[in-house]
PDB file of C-alpha atoms in Angstrom:
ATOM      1  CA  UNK A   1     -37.698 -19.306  71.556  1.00 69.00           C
ATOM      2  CA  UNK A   2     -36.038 -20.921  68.714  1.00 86.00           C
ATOM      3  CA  UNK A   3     -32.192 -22.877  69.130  1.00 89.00           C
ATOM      4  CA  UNK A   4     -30.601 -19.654  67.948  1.00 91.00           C
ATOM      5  CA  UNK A   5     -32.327 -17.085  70.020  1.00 90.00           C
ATOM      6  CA  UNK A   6     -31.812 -19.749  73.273  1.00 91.00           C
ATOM      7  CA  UNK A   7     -28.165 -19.821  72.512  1.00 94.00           C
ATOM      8  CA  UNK A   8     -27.621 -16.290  72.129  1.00 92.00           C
ATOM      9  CA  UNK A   9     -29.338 -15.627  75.320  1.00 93.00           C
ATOM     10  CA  UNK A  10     -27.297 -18.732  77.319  1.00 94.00           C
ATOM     11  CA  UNK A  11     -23.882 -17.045  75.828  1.00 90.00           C
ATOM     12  CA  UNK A  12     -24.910 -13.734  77.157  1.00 92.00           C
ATOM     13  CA  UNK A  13     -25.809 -15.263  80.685  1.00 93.00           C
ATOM     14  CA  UNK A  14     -22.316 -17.207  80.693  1.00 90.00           C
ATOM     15  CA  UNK A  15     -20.373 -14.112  79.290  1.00 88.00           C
ATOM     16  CA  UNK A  16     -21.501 -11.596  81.830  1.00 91.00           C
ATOM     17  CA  UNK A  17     -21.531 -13.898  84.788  1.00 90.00           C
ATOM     18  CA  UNK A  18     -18.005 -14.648  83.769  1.00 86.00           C
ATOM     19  CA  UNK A  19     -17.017 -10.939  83.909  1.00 89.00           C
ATOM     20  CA  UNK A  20     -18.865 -10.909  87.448  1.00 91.00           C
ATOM     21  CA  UNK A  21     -16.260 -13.051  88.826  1.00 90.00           C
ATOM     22  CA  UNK A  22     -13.178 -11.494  90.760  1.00 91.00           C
ATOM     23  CA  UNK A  23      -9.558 -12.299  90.399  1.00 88.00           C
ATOM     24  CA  UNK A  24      -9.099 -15.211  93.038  1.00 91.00           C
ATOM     25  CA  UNK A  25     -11.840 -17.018  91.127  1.00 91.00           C
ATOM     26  CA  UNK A  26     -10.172 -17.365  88.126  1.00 88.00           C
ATOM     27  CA  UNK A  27      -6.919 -17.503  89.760  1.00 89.00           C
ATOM     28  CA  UNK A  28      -8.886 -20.772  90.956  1.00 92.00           C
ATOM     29  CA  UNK A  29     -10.413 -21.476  88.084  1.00 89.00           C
ATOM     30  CA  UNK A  30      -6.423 -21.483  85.798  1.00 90.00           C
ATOM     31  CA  UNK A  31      -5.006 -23.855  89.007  1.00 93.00           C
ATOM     32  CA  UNK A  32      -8.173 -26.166  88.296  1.00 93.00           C
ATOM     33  CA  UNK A  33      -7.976 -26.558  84.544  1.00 92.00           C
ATOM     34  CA  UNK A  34      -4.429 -27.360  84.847  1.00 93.00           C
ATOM     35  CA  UNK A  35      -4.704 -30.526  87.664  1.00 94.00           C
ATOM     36  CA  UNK A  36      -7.510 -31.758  85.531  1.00 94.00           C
ATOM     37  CA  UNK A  37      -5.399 -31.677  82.425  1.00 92.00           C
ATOM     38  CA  UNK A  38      -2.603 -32.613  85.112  1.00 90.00           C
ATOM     39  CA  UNK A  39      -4.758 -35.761  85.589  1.00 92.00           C
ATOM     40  CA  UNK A  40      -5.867 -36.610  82.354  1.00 91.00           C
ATOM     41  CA  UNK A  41      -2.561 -36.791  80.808  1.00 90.00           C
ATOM     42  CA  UNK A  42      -1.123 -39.301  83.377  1.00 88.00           C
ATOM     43  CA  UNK A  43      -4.490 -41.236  83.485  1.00 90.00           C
ATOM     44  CA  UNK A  44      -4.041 -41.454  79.674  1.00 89.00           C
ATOM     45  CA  UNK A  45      -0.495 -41.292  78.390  1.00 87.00           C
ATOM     46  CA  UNK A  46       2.623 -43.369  79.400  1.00 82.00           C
ATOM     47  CA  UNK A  47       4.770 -41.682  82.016  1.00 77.00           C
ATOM     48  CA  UNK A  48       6.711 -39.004  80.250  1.00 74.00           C
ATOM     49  CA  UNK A  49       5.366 -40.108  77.114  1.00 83.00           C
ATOM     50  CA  UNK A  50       5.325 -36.352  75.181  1.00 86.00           C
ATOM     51  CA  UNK A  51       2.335 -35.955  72.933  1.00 91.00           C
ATOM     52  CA  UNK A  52       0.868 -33.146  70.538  1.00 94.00           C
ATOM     53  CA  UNK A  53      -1.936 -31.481  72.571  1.00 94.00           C
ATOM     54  CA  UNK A  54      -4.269 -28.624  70.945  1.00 95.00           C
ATOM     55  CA  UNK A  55      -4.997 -25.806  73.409  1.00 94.00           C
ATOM     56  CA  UNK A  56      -6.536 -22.027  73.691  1.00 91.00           C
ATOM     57  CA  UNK A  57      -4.571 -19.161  74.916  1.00 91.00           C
ATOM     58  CA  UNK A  58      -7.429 -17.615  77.155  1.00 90.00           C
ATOM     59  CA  UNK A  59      -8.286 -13.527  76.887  1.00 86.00           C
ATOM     60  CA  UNK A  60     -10.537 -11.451  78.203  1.00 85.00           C
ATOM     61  CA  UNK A  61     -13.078 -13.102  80.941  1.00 86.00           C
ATOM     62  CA  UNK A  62     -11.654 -17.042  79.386  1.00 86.00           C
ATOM     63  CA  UNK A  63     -10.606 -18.843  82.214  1.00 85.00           C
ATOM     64  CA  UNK A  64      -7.231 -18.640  82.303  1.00 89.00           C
ATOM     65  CA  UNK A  65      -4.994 -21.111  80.859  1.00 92.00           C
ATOM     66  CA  UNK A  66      -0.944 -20.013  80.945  1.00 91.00           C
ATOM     67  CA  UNK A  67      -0.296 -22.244  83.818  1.00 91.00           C
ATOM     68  CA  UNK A  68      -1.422 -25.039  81.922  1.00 94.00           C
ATOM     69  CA  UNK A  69       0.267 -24.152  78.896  1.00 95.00           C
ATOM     70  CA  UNK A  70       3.801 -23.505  80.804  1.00 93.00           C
ATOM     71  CA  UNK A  71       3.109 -26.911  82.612  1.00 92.00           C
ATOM     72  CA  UNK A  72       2.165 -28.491  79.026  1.00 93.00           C
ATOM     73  CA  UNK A  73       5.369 -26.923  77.656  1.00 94.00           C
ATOM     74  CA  UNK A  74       7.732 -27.692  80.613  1.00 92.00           C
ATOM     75  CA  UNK A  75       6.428 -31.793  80.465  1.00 89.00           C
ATOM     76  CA  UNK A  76       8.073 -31.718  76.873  1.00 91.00           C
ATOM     77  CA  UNK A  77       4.678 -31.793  75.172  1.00 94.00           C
ATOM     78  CA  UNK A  78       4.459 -29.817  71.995  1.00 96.00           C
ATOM     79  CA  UNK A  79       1.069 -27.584  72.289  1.00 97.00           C
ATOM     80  CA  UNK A  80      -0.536 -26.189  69.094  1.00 97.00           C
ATOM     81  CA  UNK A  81      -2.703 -22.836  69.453  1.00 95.00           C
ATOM     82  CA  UNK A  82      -5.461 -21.874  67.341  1.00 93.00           C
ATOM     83  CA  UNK A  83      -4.634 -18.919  65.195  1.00 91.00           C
ATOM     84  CA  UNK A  84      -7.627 -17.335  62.775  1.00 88.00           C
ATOM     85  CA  UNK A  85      -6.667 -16.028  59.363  1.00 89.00           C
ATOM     86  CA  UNK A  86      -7.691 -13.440  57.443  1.00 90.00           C
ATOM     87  CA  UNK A  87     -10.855 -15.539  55.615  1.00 94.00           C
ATOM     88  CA  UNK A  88     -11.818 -16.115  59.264  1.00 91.00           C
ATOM     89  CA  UNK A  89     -10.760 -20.206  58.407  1.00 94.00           C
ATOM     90  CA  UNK A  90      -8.312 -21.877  61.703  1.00 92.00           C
ATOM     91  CA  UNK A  91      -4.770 -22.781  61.224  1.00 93.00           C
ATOM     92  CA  UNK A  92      -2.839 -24.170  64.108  1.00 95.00           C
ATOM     93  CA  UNK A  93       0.537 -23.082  65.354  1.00 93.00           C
ATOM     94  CA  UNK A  94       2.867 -24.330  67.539  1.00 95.00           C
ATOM     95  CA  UNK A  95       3.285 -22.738  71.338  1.00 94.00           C
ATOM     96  CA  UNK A  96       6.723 -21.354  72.046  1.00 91.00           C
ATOM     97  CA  UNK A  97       5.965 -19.425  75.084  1.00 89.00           C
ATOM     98  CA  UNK A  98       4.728 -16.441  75.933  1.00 86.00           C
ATOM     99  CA  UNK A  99       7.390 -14.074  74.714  1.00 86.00           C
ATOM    100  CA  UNK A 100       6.951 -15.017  70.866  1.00 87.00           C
ATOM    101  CA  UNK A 101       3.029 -15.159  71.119  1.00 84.00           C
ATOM    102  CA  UNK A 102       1.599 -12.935  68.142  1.00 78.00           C
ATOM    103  CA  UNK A 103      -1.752 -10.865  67.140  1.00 71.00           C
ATOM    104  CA  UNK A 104      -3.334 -13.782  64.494  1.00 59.00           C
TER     105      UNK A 104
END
């Protein structure tokens, strides 16, 4: 099986076991990724110290990240999402909570 082929079939595996999993898990899963970023960011930055951080806004099966981006928000950090444009290139644009979050 070539590199392509092997990573295909890995990304299947991941995506459907992902979609197996029931709400508490990634209920779990969202409280998780936020303590580890939780950690991270005081292991790494000066208390308080509010930094630029680039995130994901999870859909679908994505373990869920809106706790850590309300946390990220609420510490005074500014968070930049990706956002995909029309040539299918990234841009990057800035988190203002869930309310102004658009289709892009």
């Amino acid at each position: 099986m070539d590199s392509t082929a092997a990573k295909r079939s890995i990304r299947s595996r991941i995506l459907r076991e992902r979609a197996s999993q029931p709400p508490e898990v990634r209920n779990f899963l969202s409280k998780a990724l936020r303590d580890r970023c939780q950690v991270f960011l005081a292991e790494h930055l000066p208390s308080g110290t509010p930094s630029t951080i680039a995130c994901y806004l999870s859909f679908g099966t994505e373990p869920p990240t809106d706790l850590l981006l309300a946390d990220l928000v609420a510490a005074g950090h500014r968070v930049l999402l990706p956002v995909l444009l029309d040539d299918n290139d990234l841009a990057w644009s800035a988190y203002l909570g869930p309310d102004r979050l658009t289709e892009g």
